[in-house]
């Protein structure tokens, strides 16, 4: 058993499913107490239960990350119970439903930026003062290969994920004086529910085999192991980096 995060408090957003759930489970397995955020209460409770069942410590934190007052209050309430957050994983996200540029209306653009950009911003603002006081912290943002390389019919998602790359680099420079490291993971294709039925189609399978040298999608745990490393003391000299586990799709 790896106990590298013993005594640390981690907050993972969107941890009721997919990569976020895997992040929460791996961080807990390494000793962190995990605050499990999701806006779906049942999903958050299920992740908490999985952690507790395997001997870990976790509590739910149900809130929409894009609603500043709500998410800040929920984080403060959780921190009052278990302690201030040492590790923040900004993971909550919504799918990149493929839409032509001219079809993306203002509401869809606002939601894409609200969840990914503003949500990560609000959560980071909520936990940074405590990290500054303790002169220690890790912020891990979840970008995407689409933020690195773009993709047709996904410009709203690519723009939000590229914004996270800029935020990661700027925050890394700004927060370094408090010994807070900020990095981003930019996953390629990961086997989670986010794509719905699309991932089962023959067209998706053909595209996957053509585009991904590894010839498969990642399992969520393969992203979570990287997140756990970036959350640990072993990565203290790594900051402002965008690391892309993608099976060779974007190099
Ligand atoms: P997922 O299985 O759909 O999990 C995302 C979770 O975030 C869901 O539980 C979702 O709830 C929750 N969520 C969405 N909006 C939220 C909000 N405003 N506040 C709180 N929770 C919210 O997706 P995933 O594939 O694990 O994706 C996790 C992150 O990785 C996302 O940022 C995504 O963009 C990124 N990513 C994924 C892939 C991939 O191939 N899977 C690749 C690159 C990057 P609901 O289910 O109720 O919406």
PDB file of C-alpha atoms and ligand atoms in Angstrom:
ATOM      1  CA  UNK A   1       0.000   0.000   0.000  1.00  0.00           C
ATOM      2  CA  UNK A   2       1.279   3.464  -0.950  1.00  0.00           C
ATOM      3  CA  UNK A   3       0.666   5.923   1.919  1.00  0.00           C
ATOM      4  CA  UNK A   4       2.249   8.965   0.269  1.00  0.00           C
ATOM      5  CA  UNK A   5      -0.792  11.192   0.894  1.00  0.00           C
ATOM      6  CA  UNK A   6      -1.385  10.220   4.537  1.00  0.00           C
ATOM      7  CA  UNK A   7      -2.832  13.123   6.499  1.00  0.00           C
ATOM      8  CA  UNK A   8      -3.630  15.230   3.430  1.00  0.00           C
ATOM      9  CA  UNK A   9      -7.058  16.609   2.591  1.00  0.00           C
ATOM     10  CA  UNK A  10      -8.040  16.381  -1.079  1.00  0.00           C
ATOM     11  CA  UNK A  11     -11.012  17.904  -2.880  1.00  0.00           C
ATOM     12  CA  UNK A  12     -11.971  16.316  -6.207  1.00  0.00           C
ATOM     13  CA  UNK A  13     -14.717  18.002  -8.233  1.00  0.00           C
ATOM     14  CA  UNK A  14     -17.036  15.950 -10.428  1.00  0.00           C
ATOM     15  CA  UNK A  15     -15.986  12.891  -8.444  1.00  0.00           C
ATOM     16  CA  UNK A  16     -19.298  11.081  -8.836  1.00  0.00           C
ATOM     17  CA  UNK A  17     -18.238   9.472 -12.106  1.00  0.00           C
ATOM     18  CA  UNK A  18     -15.430   8.605 -14.495  1.00  0.00           C
ATOM     19  CA  UNK A  19     -11.989  10.141 -14.035  1.00  0.00           C
ATOM     20  CA  UNK A  20     -13.021  12.134 -10.948  1.00  0.00           C
ATOM     21  CA  UNK A  21     -14.249   9.013  -9.182  1.00  0.00           C
ATOM     22  CA  UNK A  22     -10.998   7.202 -10.059  1.00  0.00           C
ATOM     23  CA  UNK A  23      -9.001  10.224  -8.812  1.00  0.00           C
ATOM     24  CA  UNK A  24     -10.908  10.160  -5.519  1.00  0.00           C
ATOM     25  CA  UNK A  25     -10.427   6.398  -5.055  1.00  0.00           C
ATOM     26  CA  UNK A  26      -6.686   6.481  -5.791  1.00  0.00           C
ATOM     27  CA  UNK A  27      -6.047   9.558  -3.601  1.00  0.00           C
ATOM     28  CA  UNK A  28      -7.961   7.882  -0.752  1.00  0.00           C
ATOM     29  CA  UNK A  29      -6.055   4.622  -1.255  1.00  0.00           C
ATOM     30  CA  UNK A  30      -2.839   6.623  -0.771  1.00  0.00           C
ATOM     31  CA  UNK A  31      -4.067   8.004   2.552  1.00  0.00           C
ATOM     32  CA  UNK A  32      -5.794  11.285   1.721  1.00  0.00           C
ATOM     33  CA  UNK A  33      -9.145  12.200   3.204  1.00  0.00           C
ATOM     34  CA  UNK A  34     -11.224  13.019   0.140  1.00  0.00           C
ATOM     35  CA  UNK A  35     -13.951  15.632  -0.171  1.00  0.00           C
ATOM     36  CA  UNK A  36     -16.083  14.222  -2.975  1.00  0.00           C
ATOM     37  CA  UNK A  37     -17.787  16.959  -4.983  1.00  0.00           C
ATOM     38  CA  UNK A  38     -20.465  16.397  -7.581  1.00  0.00           C
ATOM     39  CA  UNK A  39     -23.766  18.109  -8.288  1.00  0.00           C
ATOM     40  CA  UNK A  40     -25.434  14.718  -8.295  1.00  0.00           C
ATOM     41  CA  UNK A  41     -25.871  13.784  -4.612  1.00  0.00           C
ATOM     42  CA  UNK A  42     -26.393  10.063  -5.295  1.00  0.00           C
ATOM     43  CA  UNK A  43     -23.257   9.880  -7.441  1.00  0.00           C
ATOM     44  CA  UNK A  44     -21.176  11.655  -4.771  1.00  0.00           C
ATOM     45  CA  UNK A  45     -22.585   9.347  -2.079  1.00  0.00           C
ATOM     46  CA  UNK A  46     -21.704   6.264  -4.161  1.00  0.00           C
ATOM     47  CA  UNK A  47     -18.062   7.382  -4.473  1.00  0.00           C
ATOM     48  CA  UNK A  48     -17.885   8.124  -0.741  1.00  0.00           C
ATOM     49  CA  UNK A  49     -19.298   4.662  -0.004  1.00  0.00           C
ATOM     50  CA  UNK A  50     -16.720   2.989  -2.284  1.00  0.00           C
ATOM     51  CA  UNK A  51     -13.912   4.785  -0.450  1.00  0.00           C
ATOM     52  CA  UNK A  52     -15.269   3.956   2.992  1.00  0.00           C
ATOM     53  CA  UNK A  53     -15.817   0.311   1.982  1.00  0.00           C
ATOM     54  CA  UNK A  54     -12.133   0.028   1.133  1.00  0.00           C
ATOM     55  CA  UNK A  55     -11.018   1.508   4.453  1.00  0.00           C
ATOM     56  CA  UNK A  56     -10.543   5.122   3.329  1.00  0.00           C
ATOM     57  CA  UNK A  57     -11.920   8.437   4.587  1.00  0.00           C
ATOM     58  CA  UNK A  58     -14.279  10.597   2.516  1.00  0.00           C
ATOM     59  CA  UNK A  59     -17.248  12.916   2.740  1.00  0.00           C
ATOM     60  CA  UNK A  60     -19.639  14.296   0.123  1.00  0.00           C
ATOM     61  CA  UNK A  61     -19.732  17.904  -1.028  1.00  0.00           C
ATOM     62  CA  UNK A  62     -22.770  18.384  -3.246  1.00  0.00           C
ATOM     63  CA  UNK A  63     -22.726  21.566  -5.313  1.00  0.00           C
ATOM     64  CA  UNK A  64     -22.513  22.904  -8.861  1.00  0.00           C
ATOM     65  CA  UNK A  65     -18.947  24.188  -9.274  1.00  0.00           C
ATOM     66  CA  UNK A  66     -20.123  26.939 -11.617  1.00  0.00           C
ATOM     67  CA  UNK A  67     -22.250  28.578  -8.880  1.00  0.00           C
ATOM     68  CA  UNK A  68     -19.765  30.593  -6.876  1.00  0.00           C
ATOM     69  CA  UNK A  69     -21.670  31.116  -3.612  1.00  0.00           C
ATOM     70  CA  UNK A  70     -22.947  27.532  -3.494  1.00  0.00           C
ATOM     71  CA  UNK A  71     -19.631  25.812  -4.178  1.00  0.00           C
ATOM     72  CA  UNK A  72     -17.674  28.098  -1.826  1.00  0.00           C
ATOM     73  CA  UNK A  73     -20.167  27.426   0.995  1.00  0.00           C
ATOM     74  CA  UNK A  74     -20.057  23.666   0.349  1.00  0.00           C
ATOM     75  CA  UNK A  75     -16.241  23.597   0.378  1.00  0.00           C
ATOM     76  CA  UNK A  76     -16.130  25.673   3.598  1.00  0.00           C
ATOM     77  CA  UNK A  77     -18.614  23.300   5.246  1.00  0.00           C
ATOM     78  CA  UNK A  78     -16.598  20.217   4.272  1.00  0.00           C
ATOM     79  CA  UNK A  79     -13.308  21.815   5.350  1.00  0.00           C
ATOM     80  CA  UNK A  80     -14.843  22.679   8.739  1.00  0.00           C
ATOM     81  CA  UNK A  81     -15.431  18.954   9.243  1.00  0.00           C
ATOM     82  CA  UNK A  82     -12.133  17.458   8.056  1.00  0.00           C
ATOM     83  CA  UNK A  83      -9.637  20.303   7.674  1.00  0.00           C
ATOM     84  CA  UNK A  84      -8.439  22.684   4.995  1.00  0.00           C
ATOM     85  CA  UNK A  85      -7.786  21.410   1.498  1.00  0.00           C
ATOM     86  CA  UNK A  86      -4.151  20.529   0.605  1.00  0.00           C
ATOM     87  CA  UNK A  87      -4.899  19.022  -2.808  1.00  0.00           C
ATOM     88  CA  UNK A  88      -7.473  20.366  -5.254  1.00  0.00           C
ATOM     89  CA  UNK A  89      -8.343  18.398  -8.370  1.00  0.00           C
ATOM     90  CA  UNK A  90     -10.459  20.544 -10.712  1.00  0.00           C
ATOM     91  CA  UNK A  91     -12.077  17.763 -12.724  1.00  0.00           C
ATOM     92  CA  UNK A  92     -15.824  18.480 -13.096  1.00  0.00           C
ATOM     93  CA  UNK A  93     -16.678  18.671 -16.756  1.00  0.00           C
ATOM     94  CA  UNK A  94     -19.341  18.326 -19.387  1.00  0.00           C
ATOM     95  CA  UNK A  95     -19.152  16.580 -22.735  1.00  0.00           C
ATOM     96  CA  UNK A  96     -17.876  18.010 -25.927  1.00  0.00           C
ATOM     97  CA  UNK A  97     -21.058  17.361 -27.915  1.00  0.00           C
ATOM     98  CA  UNK A  98     -19.911  17.947 -31.461  1.00  0.00           C
ATOM     99  CA  UNK A  99     -21.391  21.169 -32.819  1.00  0.00           C
ATOM    100  CA  UNK A 100     -20.405  23.311 -35.770  1.00  0.00           C
ATOM    101  CA  UNK A 101     -18.999  26.681 -34.748  1.00  0.00           C
ATOM    102  CA  UNK A 102     -22.031  28.632 -35.996  1.00  0.00           C
ATOM    103  CA  UNK A 103     -24.422  26.372 -34.056  1.00  0.00           C
ATOM    104  CA  UNK A 104     -22.888  27.032 -30.636  1.00  0.00           C
ATOM    105  CA  UNK A 105     -25.253  29.493 -28.983  1.00  0.00           C
ATOM    106  CA  UNK A 106     -24.454  31.804 -26.095  1.00  0.00           C
ATOM    107  CA  UNK A 107     -26.081  29.578 -23.478  1.00  0.00           C
ATOM    108  CA  UNK A 108     -23.972  26.581 -24.526  1.00  0.00           C
ATOM    109  CA  UNK A 109     -20.792  28.691 -24.592  1.00  0.00           C
ATOM    110  CA  UNK A 110     -21.594  30.107 -21.139  1.00  0.00           C
ATOM    111  CA  UNK A 111     -22.206  26.622 -19.712  1.00  0.00           C
ATOM    112  CA  UNK A 112     -18.954  25.265 -21.193  1.00  0.00           C
ATOM    113  CA  UNK A 113     -16.939  28.129 -19.680  1.00  0.00           C
ATOM    114  CA  UNK A 114     -19.056  28.155 -16.503  1.00  0.00           C
ATOM    115  CA  UNK A 115     -18.281  24.555 -15.564  1.00  0.00           C
ATOM    116  CA  UNK A 116     -14.687  24.189 -16.790  1.00  0.00           C
ATOM    117  CA  UNK A 117     -13.195  27.677 -16.434  1.00  0.00           C
ATOM    118  CA  UNK A 118     -15.250  29.484 -13.800  1.00  0.00           C
ATOM    119  CA  UNK A 119     -15.780  26.271 -11.805  1.00  0.00           C
ATOM    120  CA  UNK A 120     -12.021  25.664 -11.576  1.00  0.00           C
ATOM    121  CA  UNK A 121     -11.491  29.353 -10.803  1.00  0.00           C
ATOM    122  CA  UNK A 122     -14.032  29.421  -7.948  1.00  0.00           C
ATOM    123  CA  UNK A 123     -12.763  26.203  -6.339  1.00  0.00           C
ATOM    124  CA  UNK A 124      -9.172  27.424  -6.503  1.00  0.00           C
ATOM    125  CA  UNK A 125     -10.135  30.767  -4.967  1.00  0.00           C
ATOM    126  CA  UNK A 126     -11.918  28.875  -2.187  1.00  0.00           C
ATOM    127  CA  UNK A 127      -8.883  26.773  -1.180  1.00  0.00           C
ATOM    128  CA  UNK A 128      -5.891  28.991  -1.972  1.00  0.00           C
ATOM    129  CA  UNK A 129      -5.998  31.155   1.204  1.00  0.00           C
ATOM    130  CA  UNK A 130      -5.559  28.025   3.360  1.00  0.00           C
ATOM    131  CA  UNK A 131      -2.693  26.805   1.148  1.00  0.00           C
ATOM    132  CA  UNK A 132      -1.045  30.224   1.441  1.00  0.00           C
ATOM    133  CA  UNK A 133      -1.302  30.087   5.246  1.00  0.00           C
ATOM    134  CA  UNK A 134       0.173  26.583   5.405  1.00  0.00           C
ATOM    135  CA  UNK A 135       2.689  27.356   2.625  1.00  0.00           C
ATOM    136  CA  UNK A 136       1.848  24.099   0.886  1.00  0.00           C
ATOM    137  CA  UNK A 137      -0.602  22.982  -1.781  1.00  0.00           C
ATOM    138  CA  UNK A 138      -1.295  21.191  -5.039  1.00  0.00           C
ATOM    139  CA  UNK A 139      -3.761  22.271  -7.702  1.00  0.00           C
ATOM    140  CA  UNK A 140      -4.377  19.864 -10.577  1.00  0.00           C
ATOM    141  CA  UNK A 141      -6.537  21.077 -13.444  1.00  0.00           C
ATOM    142  CA  UNK A 142      -8.185  18.766 -15.954  1.00  0.00           C
ATOM    143  CA  UNK A 143      -7.673  19.960 -19.509  1.00  0.00           C
ATOM    144  CA  UNK A 144      -7.860  17.714 -22.596  1.00  0.00           C
ATOM    145  CA  UNK A 145      -5.934  16.948 -25.760  1.00  0.00           C
ATOM    146  CA  UNK A 146      -8.570  19.088 -27.427  1.00  0.00           C
ATOM    147  CA  UNK A 147      -7.172  22.062 -25.499  1.00  0.00           C
ATOM    148  CA  UNK A 148      -3.759  21.276 -26.994  1.00  0.00           C
ATOM    149  CA  UNK A 149      -4.623  20.403 -30.558  1.00  0.00           C
ATOM    150  CA  UNK A 150      -8.232  21.482 -31.154  1.00  0.00           C
ATOM    151  CA  UNK A 151     -10.808  19.528 -33.103  1.00  0.00           C
ATOM    152  CA  UNK A 152     -13.382  20.476 -35.673  1.00  0.00           C
ATOM    153  CA  UNK A 153     -16.959  20.901 -34.340  1.00  0.00           C
ATOM    154  CA  UNK A 154     -15.649  21.210 -30.752  1.00  0.00           C
ATOM    155  CA  UNK A 155     -14.355  24.773 -30.563  1.00  0.00           C
ATOM    156  CA  UNK A 156     -16.329  25.702 -27.408  1.00  0.00           C
ATOM    157  CA  UNK A 157     -14.896  22.703 -25.522  1.00  0.00           C
ATOM    158  CA  UNK A 158     -11.389  23.207 -26.969  1.00  0.00           C
ATOM    159  CA  UNK A 159     -11.490  26.886 -25.969  1.00  0.00           C
ATOM    160  CA  UNK A 160     -12.482  26.097 -22.382  1.00  0.00           C
ATOM    161  CA  UNK A 161      -9.814  23.390 -22.102  1.00  0.00           C
ATOM    162  CA  UNK A 162      -7.173  25.720 -23.606  1.00  0.00           C
ATOM    163  CA  UNK A 163      -8.171  28.364 -21.051  1.00  0.00           C
ATOM    164  CA  UNK A 164      -7.350  25.836 -18.329  1.00  0.00           C
ATOM    165  CA  UNK A 165      -3.854  25.514 -19.791  1.00  0.00           C
ATOM    166  CA  UNK A 166      -3.351  29.285 -19.549  1.00  0.00           C
ATOM    167  CA  UNK A 167      -4.722  29.329 -16.001  1.00  0.00           C
ATOM    168  CA  UNK A 168      -2.394  26.471 -15.019  1.00  0.00           C
ATOM    169  CA  UNK A 169       0.689  28.301 -16.277  1.00  0.00           C
ATOM    170  CA  UNK A 170      -0.264  31.678 -14.790  1.00  0.00           C
ATOM    171  CA  UNK A 171      -1.261  30.209 -11.417  1.00  0.00           C
ATOM    172  CA  UNK A 172       1.948  28.143 -11.294  1.00  0.00           C
ATOM    173  CA  UNK A 173       3.972  31.354 -11.508  1.00  0.00           C
ATOM    174  CA  UNK A 174       1.738  33.332  -9.149  1.00  0.00           C
ATOM    175  CA  UNK A 175       1.353  30.675  -6.436  1.00  0.00           C
ATOM    176  CA  UNK A 176       4.984  29.466  -6.357  1.00  0.00           C
ATOM    177  CA  UNK A 177       5.916  31.889  -3.579  1.00  0.00           C
ATOM    178  CA  UNK A 178       3.570  29.943  -1.262  1.00  0.00           C
ATOM    179  CA  UNK A 179       4.974  26.560  -2.332  1.00  0.00           C
ATOM    180  CA  UNK A 180       1.778  25.732  -4.215  1.00  0.00           C
ATOM    181  CA  UNK A 181       2.353  23.692  -7.380  1.00  0.00           C
ATOM    182  CA  UNK A 182      -0.169  23.894 -10.215  1.00  0.00           C
ATOM    183  CA  UNK A 183      -0.229  21.404 -13.066  1.00  0.00           C
ATOM    184  CA  UNK A 184      -2.740  20.092 -15.574  1.00  0.00           C
ATOM    185  CA  UNK A 185      -3.550  16.700 -16.963  1.00  0.00           C
ATOM    186  CA  UNK A 186      -4.715  16.758 -20.578  1.00  0.00           C
ATOM    187  CA  UNK A 187      -6.145  13.291 -21.178  1.00  0.00           C
ATOM    188  CA  UNK A 188      -6.794  11.766 -24.554  1.00  0.00           C
ATOM    189  CA  UNK A 189      -9.707   9.368 -24.862  1.00  0.00           C
ATOM    190  CA  UNK A 190     -10.736   7.798 -21.569  1.00  0.00           C
ATOM    191  CA  UNK A 191     -13.346   5.090 -21.015  1.00  0.00           C
ATOM    192  CA  UNK A 192     -15.952   7.028 -18.971  1.00  0.00           C
ATOM    193  CA  UNK A 193     -19.681   7.743 -19.399  1.00  0.00           C
ATOM    194  CA  UNK A 194     -19.042  11.294 -20.699  1.00  0.00           C
ATOM    195  CA  UNK A 195     -19.486  10.446 -24.410  1.00  0.00           C
ATOM    196  CA  UNK A 196     -22.641   8.387 -23.879  1.00  0.00           C
ATOM    197  CA  UNK A 197     -23.550   6.089 -26.791  1.00  0.00           C
ATOM    198  CA  UNK A 198     -21.151   7.812 -29.207  1.00  0.00           C
ATOM    199  CA  UNK A 199     -18.233   5.741 -27.941  1.00  0.00           C
ATOM    200  CA  UNK A 200     -20.043   2.492 -28.860  1.00  0.00           C
ATOM    201  CA  UNK A 201     -20.461   3.412 -32.533  1.00  0.00           C
ATOM    202  CA  UNK A 202     -18.497   1.798 -35.355  1.00  0.00           C
ATOM    203  CA  UNK A 203     -17.414   5.255 -36.573  1.00  0.00           C
ATOM    204  CA  UNK A 204     -15.895   6.069 -33.160  1.00  0.00           C
ATOM    205  CA  UNK A 205     -14.069   2.722 -33.052  1.00  0.00           C
ATOM    206  CA  UNK A 206     -12.609   3.242 -36.540  1.00  0.00           C
ATOM    207  CA  UNK A 207     -11.515   6.779 -35.667  1.00  0.00           C
ATOM    208  CA  UNK A 208      -9.929   5.524 -32.426  1.00  0.00           C
ATOM    209  CA  UNK A 209      -7.892   2.874 -34.227  1.00  0.00           C
ATOM    210  CA  UNK A 210      -6.819   5.375 -36.894  1.00  0.00           C
ATOM    211  CA  UNK A 211      -5.865   8.185 -34.488  1.00  0.00           C
ATOM    212  CA  UNK A 212      -4.557   6.504 -31.328  1.00  0.00           C
ATOM    213  CA  UNK A 213      -1.307   4.530 -31.743  1.00  0.00           C
ATOM    214  CA  UNK A 214      -2.064   2.606 -28.546  1.00  0.00           C
ATOM    215  CA  UNK A 215      -5.257   1.389 -30.231  1.00  0.00           C
ATOM    216  CA  UNK A 216      -7.448   1.801 -27.170  1.00  0.00           C
ATOM    217  CA  UNK A 217      -8.932   4.269 -24.697  1.00  0.00           C
ATOM    218  CA  UNK A 218      -7.373   4.813 -21.274  1.00  0.00           C
ATOM    219  CA  UNK A 219      -9.002   3.438 -18.171  1.00  0.00           C
ATOM    220  CA  UNK A 220      -9.868   6.253 -15.695  1.00  0.00           C
ATOM    221  CA  UNK A 221      -7.301   4.861 -13.237  1.00  0.00           C
ATOM    222  CA  UNK A 222      -4.529   5.537 -15.753  1.00  0.00           C
ATOM    223  CA  UNK A 223      -5.276   9.250 -15.373  1.00  0.00           C
ATOM    224  CA  UNK A 224      -5.746   8.956 -11.618  1.00  0.00           C
ATOM    225  CA  UNK A 225      -2.241   7.512 -11.057  1.00  0.00           C
ATOM    226  CA  UNK A 226      -0.784  10.611 -12.729  1.00  0.00           C
ATOM    227  CA  UNK A 227      -3.021  12.861 -10.625  1.00  0.00           C
ATOM    228  CA  UNK A 228      -1.862  11.048  -7.479  1.00  0.00           C
ATOM    229  CA  UNK A 229       1.780  11.639  -8.436  1.00  0.00           C
ATOM    230  CA  UNK A 230       1.093  15.340  -9.059  1.00  0.00           C
ATOM    231  CA  UNK A 231      -0.644  15.475  -5.666  1.00  0.00           C
ATOM    232  CA  UNK A 232       2.352  13.985  -3.842  1.00  0.00           C
ATOM    233  CA  UNK A 233       5.579  15.461  -2.466  1.00  0.00           C
ATOM    234  CA  UNK A 234       7.414  13.476  -5.163  1.00  0.00           C
ATOM    235  CA  UNK A 235       6.363  16.114  -7.721  1.00  0.00           C
ATOM    236  CA  UNK A 236       7.293  19.232  -5.706  1.00  0.00           C
ATOM    237  CA  UNK A 237       9.623  20.620  -8.410  1.00  0.00           C
ATOM    238  CA  UNK A 238       7.040  20.153 -11.159  1.00  0.00           C
ATOM    239  CA  UNK A 239       4.782  23.159 -11.715  1.00  0.00           C
ATOM    240  CA  UNK A 240       3.073  24.835 -14.655  1.00  0.00           C
ATOM    241  CA  UNK A 241       3.241  21.633 -16.696  1.00  0.00           C
ATOM    242  CA  UNK A 242       0.592  20.138 -18.942  1.00  0.00           C
ATOM    243  CA  UNK A 243       0.938  16.359 -18.981  1.00  0.00           C
ATOM    244  CA  UNK A 244      -1.067  14.475 -21.571  1.00  0.00           C
ATOM    245  CA  UNK A 245      -1.745  10.759 -21.125  1.00  0.00           C
ATOM    246  CA  UNK A 246      -3.122  10.044 -24.589  1.00  0.00           C
ATOM    247  CA  UNK A 247      -1.760   6.765 -25.975  1.00  0.00           C
ATOM    248  CA  UNK A 248       0.312   8.667 -28.523  1.00  0.00           C
ATOM    249  CA  UNK A 249      -2.590  10.538 -30.171  1.00  0.00           C
ATOM    250  CA  UNK A 250      -0.970  13.959 -29.622  1.00  0.00           C
ATOM    251  CA  UNK A 251       2.809  14.057 -29.230  1.00  0.00           C
TER     252      UNK A 251
HETATM  253  P1  LIG B   1     -17.963  11.993 -16.462  1.00  0.00           P
HETATM  254  O1  LIG B   1     -17.827  10.532 -16.284  1.00  0.00           O
HETATM  255  O2  LIG B   1     -19.185  12.546 -17.119  1.00  0.00           O
HETATM  256  O3  LIG B   1     -17.733  12.702 -15.047  1.00  0.00           O
HETATM  257  C1  LIG B   1     -17.850  14.087 -14.880  1.00  0.00           C
HETATM  258  C2  LIG B   1     -18.558  14.322 -13.560  1.00  0.00           C
HETATM  259  O4  LIG B   1     -18.605  15.763 -13.317  1.00  0.00           O
HETATM  260  C3  LIG B   1     -20.005  13.827 -13.591  1.00  0.00           C
HETATM  261  O5  LIG B   1     -20.315  13.161 -12.383  1.00  0.00           O
HETATM  262  C4  LIG B   1     -20.777  15.131 -13.745  1.00  0.00           C
HETATM  263  O6  LIG B   1     -22.085  15.031 -13.280  1.00  0.00           O
HETATM  264  C5  LIG B   1     -19.934  16.067 -12.917  1.00  0.00           C
HETATM  265  N1  LIG B   1     -20.238  17.457 -13.180  1.00  0.00           N
HETATM  266  C6  LIG B   1     -20.530  18.018 -14.383  1.00  0.00           C
HETATM  267  N2  LIG B   1     -20.754  19.329 -14.226  1.00  0.00           N
HETATM  268  C7  LIG B   1     -20.613  19.604 -12.901  1.00  0.00           C
HETATM  269  C8  LIG B   1     -20.738  20.772 -12.132  1.00  0.00           C
HETATM  270  N3  LIG B   1     -21.084  21.942 -12.700  1.00  0.00           N
HETATM  271  N4  LIG B   1     -20.498  20.717 -10.797  1.00  0.00           N
HETATM  272  C9  LIG B   1     -20.169  19.537 -10.210  1.00  0.00           C
HETATM  273  N5  LIG B   1     -20.069  18.385 -10.901  1.00  0.00           N
HETATM  274  C10 LIG B   1     -20.275  18.421 -12.236  1.00  0.00           C
HETATM  275  O7  LIG B   1     -16.729  12.576 -17.328  1.00  0.00           O
HETATM  276  P2  LIG B   1     -15.169  12.192 -17.367  1.00  0.00           P
HETATM  277  O8  LIG B   1     -14.917  11.627 -18.694  1.00  0.00           O
HETATM  278  O9  LIG B   1     -14.766  11.482 -16.136  1.00  0.00           O
HETATM  279  O10 LIG B   1     -14.550  13.672 -17.385  1.00  0.00           O
HETATM  280  C11 LIG B   1     -13.871  14.235 -16.270  1.00  0.00           C
HETATM  281  C12 LIG B   1     -13.032  15.397 -16.783  1.00  0.00           C
HETATM  282  O11 LIG B   1     -12.066  14.904 -17.723  1.00  0.00           O
HETATM  283  C13 LIG B   1     -13.836  16.466 -17.533  1.00  0.00           C
HETATM  284  O12 LIG B   1     -13.331  17.742 -17.202  1.00  0.00           O
HETATM  285  C14 LIG B   1     -13.582  16.143 -18.984  1.00  0.00           C
HETATM  286  O13 LIG B   1     -13.732  17.268 -19.815  1.00  0.00           O
HETATM  287  C15 LIG B   1     -12.146  15.667 -18.912  1.00  0.00           C
HETATM  288  N6  LIG B   1     -11.715  14.808 -20.022  1.00  0.00           N
HETATM  289  C16 LIG B   1     -12.343  13.635 -20.287  1.00  0.00           C
HETATM  290  C17 LIG B   1     -11.912  12.851 -21.338  1.00  0.00           C
HETATM  291  C18 LIG B   1     -12.565  11.539 -21.697  1.00  0.00           C
HETATM  292  O14 LIG B   1     -12.273  10.990 -22.778  1.00  0.00           O
HETATM  293  N7  LIG B   1     -13.390  10.968 -20.860  1.00  0.00           N
HETATM  294  C19 LIG B   1     -10.830  13.285 -22.111  1.00  0.00           C
HETATM  295  C20 LIG B   1     -10.196  14.492 -21.804  1.00  0.00           C
HETATM  296  C21 LIG B   1     -10.646  15.242 -20.747  1.00  0.00           C
HETATM  297  P3  LIG B   1     -23.234  14.561 -14.360  1.00  0.00           P
HETATM  298  O15 LIG B   1     -22.887  13.164 -14.764  1.00  0.00           O
HETATM  299  O16 LIG B   1     -24.487  14.645 -13.555  1.00  0.00           O
HETATM  300  O17 LIG B   1     -23.135  15.523 -15.504  1.00  0.00           O
END
